Coordinates of C-alpha atoms and ligand atoms in Angstrom, one line a residue:
X1014 CA 16.7 -30.4 -9.6
X1015 CA 17.9 -27.6 -7.4
X1016 CA 21.7 -27.4 -6.9
X1017 CA 23.5 -24.5 -5.4
X1018 CA 26.9 -24.0 -7.0
X1019 CA 30.2 -22.0 -6.6
X1020 CA 32.8 -21.6 -9.4
X1021 CA 36.4 -21.2 -8.5
X1022 CA 38.1 -19.7 -11.5
X1023 CA 34.9 -18.5 -13.2
X1024 CA 36.8 -16.3 -15.7
X1025 CA 38.9 -19.1 -17.2
X1026 CA 38.2 -21.5 -20.0
X1027 CA 36.5 -24.1 -17.8
X1028 CA 34.7 -21.4 -15.8
X1029 CA 33.2 -20.0 -19.0
X1030 CA 32.1 -23.4 -20.2
X1031 CA 30.6 -24.0 -16.8
X1032 CA 28.6 -20.7 -17.1
X1033 CA 27.3 -21.9 -20.5
X1034 CA 26.1 -25.2 -19.0
X1035 CA 24.4 -23.5 -16.1
X1036 CA 22.6 -21.1 -18.4
X1037 CA 21.5 -23.9 -20.6
X1038 CA 20.1 -25.9 -17.7
X1039 CA 18.5 -22.8 -16.2
X1040 CA 16.7 -22.2 -19.5
X1041 CA 15.3 -25.7 -19.1
X1042 CA 13.7 -24.6 -15.8
X1043 CA 16.3 -26.0 -13.4
X1044 CA 17.1 -24.0 -10.3
X1045 CA 20.8 -23.4 -10.0
X1046 CA 21.6 -20.6 -7.5
X1047 CA 25.2 -19.4 -7.5
X1048 CA 26.8 -18.9 -4.1
X1049 CA 30.3 -17.7 -5.0
X1050 CA 32.7 -17.1 -7.9
X1051 CA 36.4 -16.2 -8.1
X1052 CA 39.0 -14.8 -10.4
X1053 CA 42.7 -13.9 -10.2
X1054 CA 42.7 -10.3 -11.5
X1055 CA 40.5 -9.9 -14.6
X1056 CA 37.7 -7.6 -13.2
X1057 CA 35.9 -7.1 -16.5
X1058 CA 35.5 -10.8 -17.0
X1059 CA 34.5 -11.2 -13.3
X1060 CA 31.8 -8.5 -13.6
X1061 CA 30.4 -10.2 -16.8
X1062 CA 30.2 -13.5 -14.9
X1063 CA 28.4 -11.9 -12.0
X1064 CA 25.9 -10.2 -14.4
X1065 CA 25.2 -13.7 -15.9
X1066 CA 25.2 -15.8 -12.8
X1067 CA 24.1 -13.4 -10.0
X1068 CA 26.3 -14.9 -7.3
X1069 CA 26.1 -13.8 -3.6
X1070 CA 29.9 -13.5 -3.2
X1071 CA 32.8 -12.7 -5.6
X1072 CA 36.4 -13.1 -4.7
X1073 CA 39.5 -11.7 -6.4
X1074 CA 42.9 -13.3 -5.7
X1075 CA 44.9 -10.0 -6.0
X1076 CA 44.3 -8.3 -2.6
X1077 CA 45.5 -4.9 -4.0
X1078 CA 42.5 -4.9 -6.3
X1079 CA 39.8 -4.8 -3.6
X1080 CA 38.6 -1.3 -4.2
X1081 CA 38.7 -1.6 -8.0
X1082 CA 36.8 -4.9 -7.7
X1083 CA 34.1 -3.2 -5.6
X1084 CA 33.8 -0.4 -8.2
X1085 CA 33.7 -2.9 -11.1
X1086 CA 30.9 -5.0 -9.4
X1087 CA 28.9 -2.1 -8.0
X1088 CA 25.2 -2.4 -8.6
X1089 CA 25.4 -6.1 -9.1
X1090 CA 24.2 -6.9 -5.5
X1091 CA 27.3 -9.1 -4.8
X1092 CA 29.5 -9.1 -1.7
X1093 CA 33.1 -8.6 -2.8
X1094 CA 36.3 -10.0 -1.1
X1095 CA 40.0 -10.0 -2.1
X1096 CA 43.1 -12.0 -1.3
X1097 CA 43.8 -15.6 -0.2
X1098 CA 41.2 -15.6 2.6
X1099 CA 38.5 -14.5 0.3
X1100 CA 39.3 -17.3 -2.2
X1101 CA 39.1 -19.8 0.7
X1102 CA 35.8 -18.2 1.8
X1103 CA 34.4 -18.8 -1.7
X1104 CA 35.2 -22.5 -1.3
X1105 CA 33.8 -22.6 2.2
X1106 CA 30.5 -20.9 1.5
X1107 CA 27.6 -23.4 1.6
X1108 CA 27.2 -24.4 -2.1
X1109 CA 26.3 -28.0 -2.6
X1110 CA 28.5 -28.3 -5.7
X1111 CA 31.9 -26.5 -6.3
X1112 CA 33.7 -26.3 -9.6
X1113 CA 37.4 -26.3 -8.9
X1114 CA 38.8 -24.5 -12.0
X1115 CA 41.6 -22.2 -10.8
X1116 CA 44.8 -23.1 -12.6
X1117 CA 47.8 -24.4 -10.7
X1118 CA 48.5 -25.2 -7.0
X1119 CA 46.8 -21.8 -6.3
X1120 CA 43.6 -23.8 -6.5
X1121 CA 44.5 -26.1 -3.6
X1122 CA 43.5 -24.0 -0.6
X1123 CA 40.1 -22.9 -1.9
X1124 CA 39.3 -26.4 -3.2
X1125 CA 40.2 -27.8 0.2
X1126 CA 37.8 -25.4 1.9
X1127 CA 35.0 -27.1 -0.2
X1128 CA 36.4 -30.6 0.5
X1129 CA 36.5 -29.9 4.3
X1130 CA 32.8 -29.2 4.4
X1131 CA 31.9 -32.3 2.5
X1132 CA 30.8 -30.7 -0.8
X1133 CA 30.4 -32.2 -4.2
X1134 CA 33.7 -31.0 -5.8
X1135 CA 33.9 -31.0 -9.5
X1136 CA 37.6 -31.3 -10.1
X1137 CA 39.0 -29.6 -13.3
X1138 CA 42.1 -28.4 -11.5
X1139 CA 44.5 -31.4 -11.8
X1140 CA 47.4 -29.6 -10.0
X1141 CA 45.6 -29.9 -6.7
X1142 CA 45.8 -33.7 -6.9
X1143 CA 49.3 -33.8 -8.3
X1144 CA 50.5 -31.4 -5.6
X1145 CA 48.8 -33.0 -2.6
X1146 CA 47.3 -36.3 -3.9
X1147 CA 47.3 -38.7 -0.9
X1148 CA 46.4 -35.9 1.6
X1149 CA 43.7 -34.5 -0.7
X1150 CA 42.1 -38.0 -1.2
X1151 CA 42.3 -38.7 2.6
X1152 CA 40.6 -35.4 3.4
X1153 CA 37.9 -36.0 0.9
X1154 CA 37.2 -39.4 2.5
X1155 CA 37.4 -38.1 6.0
X1156 CA 34.9 -35.2 5.3
X1157 CA 32.7 -37.3 3.0
X1158 CA 33.3 -35.0 0.1
X1159 CA 32.3 -36.3 -3.4
X1160 CA 35.0 -35.9 -6.0
X1161 CA 33.6 -35.6 -9.5
X1162 CA 36.4 -35.6 -12.1
X1163 CA 36.0 -33.0 -14.9
X1164 CA 39.3 -33.5 -16.7
X1165 CA 37.9 -35.3 -19.8
X1166 CA 40.0 -38.4 -19.5
X1167 CA 39.2 -38.9 -15.8
X1168 CA 35.5 -38.0 -16.4
X1169 CA 35.5 -40.7 -19.1
X1170 CA 36.9 -43.3 -16.7
X1171 CA 34.5 -42.2 -13.9
X1172 CA 31.6 -42.7 -16.4
X1173 CA 32.6 -46.3 -17.2
X1174 CA 34.1 -47.4 -13.9
X1175 CA 31.2 -49.9 -13.3
X1176 CA 33.3 -52.5 -11.4
X1177 CA 36.4 -50.7 -9.8
X1178 CA 37.5 -53.9 -8.1
X1179 CA 37.6 -55.8 -11.4
X1180 CA 39.8 -53.4 -13.4
X1181 CA 43.0 -54.7 -15.0
X1182 CA 44.3 -51.5 -16.5
X1183 CA 43.4 -47.9 -17.5
X1184 CA 44.3 -46.3 -20.7
X1185 CA 44.5 -42.5 -20.9
X1186 CA 44.2 -41.0 -24.4
X1187 CA 46.2 -38.0 -25.5
X1188 CA 45.6 -35.8 -28.5
X1189 CA 49.4 -35.5 -29.0
X1190 CA 49.1 -31.7 -28.8
X1191 CA 50.2 -29.1 -31.5
X1192 CA 53.7 -30.6 -31.9
X1193 CA 52.7 -34.2 -32.4
X1194 CA 54.2 -34.4 -35.9
X1195 CA 57.0 -31.8 -35.4
X1196 CA 60.7 -32.7 -35.3
X1197 CA 62.8 -31.9 -32.2
X1198 CA 64.5 -29.1 -34.2
X1199 CA 61.1 -27.5 -35.0
X1200 CA 60.1 -27.9 -31.4
X1201 CA 63.3 -26.2 -30.2
X1202 CA 62.2 -23.0 -32.0
X1203 CA 58.5 -23.2 -31.0
X1204 CA 56.9 -19.9 -29.8
X1205 CA 54.3 -19.5 -27.0
X1206 CA 51.6 -18.7 -29.7
X1207 CA 52.4 -22.0 -31.5
X1208 CA 52.4 -24.0 -28.2
X1209 CA 49.0 -22.5 -27.2
X1210 CA 47.4 -23.3 -30.6
X1211 CA 45.9 -26.7 -29.6
X1212 CA 44.5 -28.7 -32.5
X1213 CA 41.5 -30.1 -30.6
X1214 CA 40.7 -28.1 -27.5
X1215 CA 40.5 -24.4 -26.7
X1216 CA 42.0 -24.0 -23.2
X1217 CA 43.9 -21.7 -20.9
X1218 CA 47.5 -21.0 -21.7
X1219 CA 49.1 -23.1 -19.0
X1220 CA 47.3 -26.3 -19.8
X1221 CA 47.8 -25.6 -23.5
X1222 CA 51.6 -25.5 -23.0
X1223 CA 51.4 -28.7 -20.9
X1224 CA 49.6 -30.4 -23.8
X1225 CA 52.3 -29.3 -26.1
X1226 CA 55.1 -30.9 -23.9
X1227 CA 52.8 -33.8 -23.0
X1228 CA 53.4 -32.8 -19.3
X1229 CA 49.6 -32.5 -19.3
X1230 CA 49.3 -36.3 -19.8
X1231 CA 52.0 -36.8 -17.2
X1232 CA 50.0 -34.8 -14.7
X1233 CA 46.9 -36.7 -15.7
X1234 CA 48.7 -40.0 -15.1
X1235 CA 49.4 -38.9 -11.6
X1236 CA 45.9 -37.5 -11.2
X1237 CA 44.4 -40.9 -12.4
X1238 CA 46.6 -42.8 -10.0
X1239 CA 45.6 -40.8 -7.0
X1240 CA 41.9 -40.5 -7.9
X1241 CA 41.2 -44.1 -8.8
X1242 CA 43.9 -45.8 -6.7
X1243 CA 45.9 -47.6 -9.5
X1244 CA 49.7 -47.8 -9.6
X1245 CA 51.6 -46.2 -12.4
X1246 CA 52.3 -49.6 -14.0
X1247 CA 48.6 -50.2 -14.5
X1248 CA 48.0 -46.9 -16.4
X1249 CA 48.9 -46.6 -20.1
X1250 CA 49.0 -43.6 -22.3
X1251 CA 48.1 -43.7 -26.0
X1252 CA 48.1 -40.9 -28.5
X1253 CA 44.8 -40.6 -30.2
X1254 CA 44.8 -37.5 -32.4
X1255 CA 41.0 -37.4 -33.0
X1256 CA 40.3 -36.9 -29.3
X1257 CA 37.1 -38.9 -29.6
X1258 CA 37.7 -41.7 -27.2
X1259 CA 38.4 -39.9 -23.9
X1260 CA 39.9 -42.9 -22.1
X1261 CA 39.4 -46.6 -21.5
X1262 CA 39.0 -49.0 -18.7
X1263 CA 40.1 -52.6 -19.2
X1264 CA 38.4 -55.3 -17.1
X1265 CA 39.6 -58.7 -16.0
X1266 CA 37.3 -60.5 -18.4
X1267 CA 38.8 -58.8 -21.4
X1268 CA 36.0 -56.2 -21.8
X1269 CA 37.2 -52.7 -22.5
X1270 CA 34.8 -49.8 -21.8
X1271 CA 35.4 -46.4 -23.2
X1272 CA 33.6 -43.0 -23.2
X1273 CA 33.4 -41.2 -26.6
X1274 CA 32.2 -37.8 -27.5
X1275 CA 33.1 -34.6 -29.4
X1276 CA 36.0 -32.7 -27.7
X1277 CA 33.8 -30.2 -25.7
X1278 CA 34.4 -29.6 -22.0
X1279 CA 30.7 -28.9 -21.6
X1280 CA 30.1 -32.7 -21.7
X1281 CA 32.2 -33.6 -18.6
X1282 CA 31.1 -30.4 -16.9
X1283 CA 27.4 -31.1 -17.3
X1284 CA 28.0 -34.8 -16.3
X1285 CA 29.7 -33.6 -13.1
X1286 CA 27.0 -31.0 -12.4
X1287 CA 24.0 -33.3 -12.9
X1288 CA 25.6 -36.6 -11.6
X1289 CA 24.3 -39.2 -10.9
X1290 CA 21.7 -38.0 -13.5
X1291 CA 22.4 -36.6 -17.0
X1292 CA 20.9 -33.5 -18.7
X1293 CA 20.3 -32.5 -22.3
X1294 CA 23.1 -30.2 -23.4
X1295 CA 23.5 -28.8 -26.9
X1296 CA 27.0 -30.0 -27.6
X1297 CA 27.9 -31.2 -31.1
X1298 CA 27.0 -34.8 -31.6
X1299 CA 29.5 -37.5 -32.6
X1300 CA 29.2 -38.4 -36.3
X1301 CA 31.2 -41.6 -36.7
X1302 CA 30.7 -41.8 -40.5
X1303 CA 32.1 -38.3 -40.9
X1304 CA 35.0 -39.1 -38.6
X1305 CA 35.6 -42.3 -40.6
X1306 CA 38.7 -43.4 -38.6
X1307 CA 40.1 -43.4 -35.1
X1308 CA 43.9 -43.8 -35.0
X1309 CA 46.3 -44.5 -32.2
X1310 CA 50.1 -44.3 -31.8
X1311 CA 52.6 -44.7 -28.9
X1312 CA 53.9 -41.4 -27.4
X1313 CA 57.5 -40.5 -28.5
X1314 CA 59.7 -40.5 -25.4
X1315 CA 62.5 -38.6 -27.1
X1316 CA 60.5 -35.6 -28.2
X1317 CA 58.2 -35.7 -25.2
X1318 CA 60.4 -36.5 -22.1
X1319 CA 57.8 -34.9 -19.7
X1320 CA 55.8 -38.2 -19.6
X1321 CA 58.8 -40.1 -18.4
X1322 CA 59.5 -37.4 -15.8
X1323 CA 55.9 -37.6 -14.5
X1324 CA 55.9 -41.4 -14.4
X1325 CA 59.2 -41.5 -12.4
X1326 CA 57.9 -38.9 -10.0
X1327 CA 54.8 -41.0 -9.4
X1328 CA 56.9 -44.1 -8.8
X1329 CA 59.1 -42.1 -6.4
X1330 CA 56.2 -40.8 -4.2
X1331 CA 54.0 -37.9 -3.2
X1332 CA 56.8 -35.4 -2.5
X1333 CA 58.2 -35.9 -6.0
X1334 CA 54.9 -35.3 -7.7
X1335 CA 54.4 -32.1 -5.6
X1336 CA 57.9 -31.0 -6.8
X1337 CA 57.3 -32.0 -10.4
X1338 CA 54.1 -29.9 -10.7
X1339 CA 55.5 -26.9 -8.9
X1340 CA 58.7 -26.9 -11.1
X1341 CA 56.6 -27.3 -14.2
X1342 CA 54.4 -24.3 -13.3
X1343 CA 57.6 -22.1 -13.0
X1344 CA 59.0 -23.5 -16.3
X1345 CA 55.8 -23.0 -18.2
X1346 CA 55.6 -19.4 -16.9
X1347 CA 59.2 -18.8 -18.0
X1348 CA 58.5 -20.1 -21.5
X1349 CA 55.3 -18.0 -21.8
X1350 CA 57.4 -14.9 -20.7
X1351 CA 60.0 -15.7 -23.3
X1352 CA 62.8 -16.4 -20.8
X1353 CA 63.4 -20.1 -21.8
X1354 CA 62.8 -22.1 -25.0
X1355 CA 60.2 -24.8 -25.5
X1356 CA 62.5 -27.8 -24.9
X1357 CA 63.9 -26.2 -21.8
X1358 CA 60.5 -26.6 -20.1
X1359 CA 61.1 -30.3 -19.5
X1360 CA 64.8 -29.8 -19.0
X1361 CA 64.0 -27.3 -16.2
X1362 CA 61.7 -29.7 -14.5
X1363 CA 64.2 -32.5 -14.7
X1364 CA 67.1 -30.4 -13.4
X1365 CA 64.9 -28.9 -10.6
X1366 CA 64.1 -32.4 -9.4
X1367 CA 67.7 -33.6 -9.7
X1368 CA 68.8 -30.5 -7.8
X1369 CA 66.3 -31.3 -5.0
X1370 CA 67.5 -34.8 -4.9
X1371 CA 71.1 -33.7 -4.5
X1372 CA 70.7 -30.6 -2.2
X1373 CA 67.6 -31.6 -0.3
X1374 CA 67.4 -35.3 -0.6
X1375 CA 65.4 -35.7 2.6
X1376 CA 62.6 -33.5 1.2
X1377 CA 61.7 -35.8 -1.7
X1378 CA 62.2 -39.0 0.1
X1379 CA 59.6 -38.4 2.8
X1380 CA 55.9 -38.6 2.1
X1381 CA 54.4 -35.2 3.2
X1382 CA 52.2 -35.7 6.2
X1383 CA 50.6 -32.3 6.3
X1384 CA 49.6 -29.5 3.9
X1385 CA 52.4 -27.4 5.4
X1386 CA 54.9 -30.1 4.4
X1387 CA 53.4 -30.1 0.9
X1388 CA 53.9 -26.4 0.8
X1389 CA 57.5 -26.6 1.8
X1390 CA 58.3 -29.1 -1.0
X1391 CA 56.3 -26.9 -3.5
X1392 CA 58.2 -23.8 -2.5
X1393 CA 61.6 -25.6 -2.7
X1394 CA 60.8 -26.9 -6.2
X1395 CA 59.7 -23.4 -7.3
X1396 CA 63.0 -21.9 -6.0
X1397 CA 65.1 -24.6 -7.8
X1398 CA 63.2 -24.1 -11.0
X1399 CA 63.5 -20.3 -10.9
X1400 CA 67.3 -20.6 -10.5
X1401 CA 67.5 -23.0 -13.4
X1402 CA 65.1 -21.0 -15.6
X1403 CA 67.2 -17.9 -15.0
X1404 CA 65.0 -15.9 -12.8
X1405 CA 66.8 -16.2 -9.4
X1406 CA 65.6 -12.7 -8.3
X1407 CA 62.1 -14.2 -7.9
X1408 CA 63.4 -17.3 -6.1
Ligands
NDP1661 P1 42.5 -20.5 -17.5 O1 43.8 -20.0 -17.5 O2 41.6 -20.3 -18.7 O3 41.7 -20.0 -16.2 C1 42.3 -20.0 -15.0 C2 41.3 -19.4 -13.9 O4 42.0 -19.4 -12.7 C3 40.9 -18.0 -14.2 O5 39.6 -17.8 -13.6 C4 42.0 -17.2 -13.5 O6 41.5 -15.8 -13.2 C5 42.2 -18.0 -12.2 N1 43.5 -17.9 -11.7 C6 44.7 -17.9 -12.3 N2 45.7 -17.8 -11.4 C7 45.1 -17.7 -10.2 C8 45.7 -17.6 -8.9 N3 47.0 -17.5 -8.6 N4 44.8 -17.5 -7.8 C9 43.5 -17.6 -8.1 N5 42.9 -17.7 -9.3 C10 43.7 -17.8 -10.3 O7 42.6 -22.1 -17.2 P2 41.6 -23.3 -17.7 O8 40.2 -22.9 -17.4 O9 42.0 -23.8 -19.0 O10 42.1 -24.4 -16.6 C11 41.7 -24.4 -15.3 C12 42.1 -25.8 -14.6 O11 41.3 -26.8 -15.3 C13 43.6 -26.1 -14.8 O12 44.0 -26.7 -13.7 C14 43.6 -27.1 -16.0 O13 44.6 -28.0 -16.0 C15 42.2 -27.8 -15.8 N6 41.6 -28.3 -17.1 C16 41.3 -27.5 -18.1 C17 40.7 -27.9 -19.3 C18 40.3 -27.0 -20.4 O14 39.7 -27.5 -21.3 N7 40.5 -25.7 -20.3 C19 40.6 -29.4 -19.5 C20 40.9 -30.2 -18.3 C21 41.4 -29.6 -17.2 P3 41.8 -14.6 -14.2 O15 40.9 -14.8 -15.4 O16 41.4 -13.4 -13.5 O17 43.3 -14.6 -14.6
MG1662 MG1 42.6 -33.8 -19.9

């Protein structure tokens, strides 16, 4: 197999796991040339990724860092770019396979550059879909891009979706996050460090906080709906603390197919990279006897209101899911910066959506018909969330 690749967000948690998979497959004799890589601002980590992957092009999001980036990457035989256009160039360059692993709506434009040239797009970044779902899916179809879900739940569904037209329901599993057994009072005083200490997965800070509020599962509900074309009422969420069953597909004959594995993102990443084949990857093997039991419980709607907010946004329509995701990005940032408390994350999102419904009702009622319209909704939701989270100066 020869497959040229690009990695958007190479310095993050998914980016690093992707490097490990590529190195392991290269060691098996597979030819995986790297076209482009990107980072936001961490030049040391970007230089390290370039040493390991030997890409042709490296882009940094922060345009003010161009000369520093050139200095940091000197001698590595890599062309360097900076700013939004360089990120888009990274997606547009001719790699057959593109890992979309930038966090947040910032990943949308570079990922769309890959979609528009009909690439195989491995989608870790769920905010792209939540932000611009219907338009994103339409564009992928129009340009014959292949979307390969990397989020472990969606990758699980993708692996067992043998008869899409015979599906009755989907069940997304959730670990329950670090506060699964905490009281609301304990959660009220939770610190960023506690919220980022996920019991099962080692991930970036934003998705870790999303897992602690269960907004991550809410975003995944929306992601699953847009990706696989099922309405919200056909998608259930169940808390499964062992994170062994990654999701389930229920068929019309009563059969339920699930994908199981140890919680290691290298499994979905390697599946997406080698699809429709599979490759030997040295992830820990599942030992069912050692695990001894798999448990399940319903998510608690009182302690975790984010799931309800996400479901109602999905029922409301594409503009509401754009606004939900944008407001959540601002609220999570405010929590990580110590400006709001943990329970205020969901409150901020809820209030931002109510504010938009009141002040700019037309904005949420209309399905965005272009990426510019999506951006307008995204920006309005960010402004509302900043006002509510007490950072109006940045609004
Ligand atoms: P990280 O925070 O670890 O990494 C984010 C990456 O995006 C880094 O390369 C970072 O660069 C870059 N980045 C951050 N902000 C910007 C920006 N404004 N413009 C351009 N690049 C930016 O995140 P994760 O790897 O954990 O997650 C990435 C995506 O994958 C998220 O959407 C997440 O929801 C999804 N995902 C992650 C999983 C996981 O296990 N980690 C599982 C399932 C989905 P720099 O390092 O320079 O800051
Ligand atoms: Mg997931």
